[in-house]
Coordinates of C-alpha atoms in Angstrom, one line a residue:
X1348 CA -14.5 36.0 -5.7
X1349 CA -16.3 33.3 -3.7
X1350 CA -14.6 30.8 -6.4
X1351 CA -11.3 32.2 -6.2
X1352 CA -11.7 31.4 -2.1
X1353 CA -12.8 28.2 -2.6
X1354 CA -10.1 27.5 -4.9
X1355 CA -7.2 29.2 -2.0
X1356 CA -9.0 27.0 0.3
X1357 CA -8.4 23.6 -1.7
X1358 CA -5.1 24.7 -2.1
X1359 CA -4.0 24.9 1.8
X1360 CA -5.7 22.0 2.1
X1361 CA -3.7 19.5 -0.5
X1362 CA -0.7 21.7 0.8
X1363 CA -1.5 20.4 3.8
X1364 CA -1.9 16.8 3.2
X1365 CA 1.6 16.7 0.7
X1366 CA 3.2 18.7 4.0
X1367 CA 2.6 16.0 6.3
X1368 CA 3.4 13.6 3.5
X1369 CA 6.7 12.2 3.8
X1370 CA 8.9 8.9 2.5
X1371 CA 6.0 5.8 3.5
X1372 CA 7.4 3.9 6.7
X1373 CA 8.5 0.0 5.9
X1374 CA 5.6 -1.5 7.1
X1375 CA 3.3 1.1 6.2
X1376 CA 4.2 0.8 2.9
X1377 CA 4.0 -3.0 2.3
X1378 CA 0.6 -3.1 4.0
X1379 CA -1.0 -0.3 2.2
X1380 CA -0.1 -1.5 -0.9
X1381 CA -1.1 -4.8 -0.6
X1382 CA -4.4 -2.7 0.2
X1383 CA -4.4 -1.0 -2.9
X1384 CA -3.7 -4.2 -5.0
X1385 CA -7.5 -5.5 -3.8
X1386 CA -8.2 -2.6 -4.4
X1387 CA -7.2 -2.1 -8.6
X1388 CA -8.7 -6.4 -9.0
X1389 CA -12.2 -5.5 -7.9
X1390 CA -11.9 -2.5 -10.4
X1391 CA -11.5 -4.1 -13.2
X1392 CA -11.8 -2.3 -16.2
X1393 CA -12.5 0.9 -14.5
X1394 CA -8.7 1.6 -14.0
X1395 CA -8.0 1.6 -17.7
X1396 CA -10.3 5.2 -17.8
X1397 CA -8.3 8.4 -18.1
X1398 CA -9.3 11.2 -15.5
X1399 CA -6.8 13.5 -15.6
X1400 CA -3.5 14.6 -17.4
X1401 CA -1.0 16.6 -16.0
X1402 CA 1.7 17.9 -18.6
X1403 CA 1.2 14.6 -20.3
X1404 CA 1.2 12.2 -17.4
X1405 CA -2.0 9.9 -17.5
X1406 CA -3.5 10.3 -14.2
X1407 CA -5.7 6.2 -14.3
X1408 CA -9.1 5.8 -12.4
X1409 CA -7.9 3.2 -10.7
X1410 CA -5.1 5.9 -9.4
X1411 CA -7.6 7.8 -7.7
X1412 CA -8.8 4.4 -6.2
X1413 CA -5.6 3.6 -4.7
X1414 CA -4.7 6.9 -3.3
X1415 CA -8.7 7.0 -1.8
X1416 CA -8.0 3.4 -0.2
X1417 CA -4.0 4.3 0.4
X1418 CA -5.6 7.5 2.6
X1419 CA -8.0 5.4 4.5
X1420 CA -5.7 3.0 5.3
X1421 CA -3.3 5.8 6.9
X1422 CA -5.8 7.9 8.4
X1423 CA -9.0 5.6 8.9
X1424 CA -11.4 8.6 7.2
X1425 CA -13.3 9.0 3.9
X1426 CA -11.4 10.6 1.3
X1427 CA -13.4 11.7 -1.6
X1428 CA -13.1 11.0 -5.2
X1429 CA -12.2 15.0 -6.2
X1430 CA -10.1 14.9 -3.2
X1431 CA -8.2 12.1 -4.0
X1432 CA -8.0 13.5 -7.5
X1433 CA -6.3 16.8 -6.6
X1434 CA -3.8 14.6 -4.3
X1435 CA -2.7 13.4 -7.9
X1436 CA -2.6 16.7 -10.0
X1437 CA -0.5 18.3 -7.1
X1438 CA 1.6 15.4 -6.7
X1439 CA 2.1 14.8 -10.5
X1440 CA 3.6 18.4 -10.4
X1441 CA 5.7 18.1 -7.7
X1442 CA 7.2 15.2 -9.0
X1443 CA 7.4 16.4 -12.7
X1444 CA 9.6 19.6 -11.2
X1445 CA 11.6 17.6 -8.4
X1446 CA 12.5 15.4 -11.6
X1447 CA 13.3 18.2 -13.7
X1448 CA 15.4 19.8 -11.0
X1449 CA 17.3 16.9 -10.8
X1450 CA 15.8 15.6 -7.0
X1451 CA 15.4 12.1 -7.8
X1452 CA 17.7 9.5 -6.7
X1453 CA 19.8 7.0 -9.0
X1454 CA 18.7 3.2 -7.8
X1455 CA 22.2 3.4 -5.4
X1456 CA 21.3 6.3 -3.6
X1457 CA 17.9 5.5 -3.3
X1458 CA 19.0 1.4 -2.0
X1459 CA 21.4 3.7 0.3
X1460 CA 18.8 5.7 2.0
X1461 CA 16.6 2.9 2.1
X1462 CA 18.7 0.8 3.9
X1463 CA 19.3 3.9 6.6
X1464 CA 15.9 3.8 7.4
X1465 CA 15.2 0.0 7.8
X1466 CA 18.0 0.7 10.1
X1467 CA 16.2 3.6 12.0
X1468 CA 13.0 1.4 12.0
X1469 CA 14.7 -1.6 13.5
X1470 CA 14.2 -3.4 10.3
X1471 CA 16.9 -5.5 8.2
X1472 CA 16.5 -6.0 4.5
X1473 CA 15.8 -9.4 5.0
X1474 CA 12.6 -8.4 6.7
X1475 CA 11.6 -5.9 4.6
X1476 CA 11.9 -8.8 1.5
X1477 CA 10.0 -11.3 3.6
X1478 CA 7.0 -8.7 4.1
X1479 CA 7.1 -7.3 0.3
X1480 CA 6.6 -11.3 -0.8
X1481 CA 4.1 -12.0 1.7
X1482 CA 2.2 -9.6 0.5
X1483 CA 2.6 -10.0 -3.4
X1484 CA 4.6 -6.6 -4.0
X1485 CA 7.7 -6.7 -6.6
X1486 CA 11.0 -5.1 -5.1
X1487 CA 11.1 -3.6 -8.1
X1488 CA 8.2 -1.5 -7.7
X1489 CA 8.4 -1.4 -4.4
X1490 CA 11.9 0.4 -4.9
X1491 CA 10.9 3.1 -7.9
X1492 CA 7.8 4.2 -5.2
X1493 CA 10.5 5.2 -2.7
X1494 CA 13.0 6.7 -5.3
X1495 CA 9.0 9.2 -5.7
X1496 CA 8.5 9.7 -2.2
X1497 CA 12.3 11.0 -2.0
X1498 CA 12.3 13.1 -4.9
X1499 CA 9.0 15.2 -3.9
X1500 CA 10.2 14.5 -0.2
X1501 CA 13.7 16.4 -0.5
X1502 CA 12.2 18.9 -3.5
X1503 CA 9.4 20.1 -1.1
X1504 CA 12.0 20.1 2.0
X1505 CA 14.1 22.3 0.0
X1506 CA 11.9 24.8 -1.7
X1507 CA 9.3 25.8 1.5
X1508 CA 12.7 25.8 3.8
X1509 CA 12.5 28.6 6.4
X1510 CA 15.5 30.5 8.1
X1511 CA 15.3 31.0 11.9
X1512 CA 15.9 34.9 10.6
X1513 CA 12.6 34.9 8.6
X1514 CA 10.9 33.6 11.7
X1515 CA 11.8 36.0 13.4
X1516 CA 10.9 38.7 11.1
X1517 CA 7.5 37.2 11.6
X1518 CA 7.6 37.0 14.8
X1519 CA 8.4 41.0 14.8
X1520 CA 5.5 41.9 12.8
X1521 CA 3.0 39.6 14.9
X1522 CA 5.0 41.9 18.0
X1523 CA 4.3 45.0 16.3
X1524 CA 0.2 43.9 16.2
X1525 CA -0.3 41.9 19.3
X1526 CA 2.8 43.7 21.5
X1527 CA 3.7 42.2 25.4
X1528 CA 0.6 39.9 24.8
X1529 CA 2.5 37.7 22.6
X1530 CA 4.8 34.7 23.7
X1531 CA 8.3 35.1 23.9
X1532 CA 9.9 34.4 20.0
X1533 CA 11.3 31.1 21.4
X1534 CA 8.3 29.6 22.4
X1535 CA 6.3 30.4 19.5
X1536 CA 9.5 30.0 16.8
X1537 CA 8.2 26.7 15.8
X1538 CA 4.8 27.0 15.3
X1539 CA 6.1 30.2 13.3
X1540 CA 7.9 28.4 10.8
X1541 CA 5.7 25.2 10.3
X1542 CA 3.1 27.9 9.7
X1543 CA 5.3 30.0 6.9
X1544 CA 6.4 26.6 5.6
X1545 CA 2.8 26.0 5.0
X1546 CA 2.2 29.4 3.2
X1547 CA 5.4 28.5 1.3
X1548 CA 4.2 25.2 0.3
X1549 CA 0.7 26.3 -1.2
X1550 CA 2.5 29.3 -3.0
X1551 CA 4.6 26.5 -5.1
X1552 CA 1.3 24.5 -5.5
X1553 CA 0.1 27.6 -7.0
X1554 CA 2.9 28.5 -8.9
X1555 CA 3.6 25.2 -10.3
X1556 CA -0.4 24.9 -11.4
X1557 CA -0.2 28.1 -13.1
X1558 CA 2.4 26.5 -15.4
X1559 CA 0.8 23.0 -15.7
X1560 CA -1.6 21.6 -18.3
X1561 CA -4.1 20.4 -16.7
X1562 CA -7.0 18.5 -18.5
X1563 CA -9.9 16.4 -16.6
X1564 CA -12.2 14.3 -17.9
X1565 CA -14.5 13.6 -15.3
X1566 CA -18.5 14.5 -15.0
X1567 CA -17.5 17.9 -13.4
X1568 CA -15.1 18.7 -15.9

């Protein structure tokens, strides 16, 4: 039982971090992967050791690296190797079944919605092409990251969605517990649905794990 918790508990958590996860900012992006490119040189060999696969996909030492240095860049706090690790698996899922469901973008559409949101962030493309040579980053790759970040972006969106009508069936039952003492439905109807989105998003985490092959090959495993 105390496993099973732990487990539910990891779960919210990388629900958590993939829900506040959306497609990397311009800048962001340039800078944090100029970060991780130090990062994968003073590896070295390391990155070429497998440590994980998830339905197939090599999950790279040197991925966990990058997505360790990529989080401390954003958020300026240690992430841990398993954390970092269980980033991957979840994301490597997500992806795999955004993919399959037909969620990510041809090269147009994904150059489209760039270009909407270097417009948005006051940015031309110009600029953005300037700042992905200064710091050594191919368009290229640059490009097929976004076209990711869109497809797990707009999969997630849709699949942990929540009607204003299932809020308020929440909202009812919370009524039906805590009675006058709760706050009108239209103060708390937010907080409502960012926390059944939540609950949404680690049930298809779970879901989608149940289905997965999952192998590790780490000293825990």
């Amino acid at each position: 039982m105390t496993g099973r918790r732990a487990h539910s508990k990891k779960a919210d958590h990388t629900a958590s971090r993939l829900r506040s996860r959306r497609v990397i900012a311009v800048v962001a992006a340039a800078t944090a992967i100029a970060v991780v490119t130090g990062v994968r040189v003073t590896l070295g060999t390391a990155t070429g050791n497998v440590v994980a696969t998830v339905n197939g996909e090599t999950i790279m030492a040197g991925d966990v690296a990058q997505m360790q240095a990529r989080y401390e860049f954003y958020y300026g706090e240690d992430y841990t190797f398993e954390e970092a690790l269980e980033q991957l698996l979840v994301e490597a899922m997500v992806y795999q079944e955004a993919e399959r469901a037909g969620y990510l973008p041809d090269m147009g559409q994904a150059e489209q919605e760039l270009g909407a949101q270097l417009v948005r962030d006051g940015w031309t493309m110009e600029e953005l092409l300037t700042a992905l040579e200064e710091y050594g980053i191919v368009y290229d790759d640059y490009i097929e990251t976004f076209r990711r970040e869109l497809a797990m972006g707009n999969y997630v969106d849709d699949e942990v969605a929540v009607t204003a009508e299932q809020a308020r069936e929440r909202y009812d039952t919370l009524f039906e517990i805590y009675g006058e003492e709760l706050p009108p439905f239209d103060s708390m109807k937010e907080y409502i649905i960012i926390d059944m989105e939540g609950e949404n998003l680690a049930r298809l985490i779970e879901g989608l794990r149940a289905e997965a092959r999952i192998e590790t090959f780490t000293e825990d495993n």
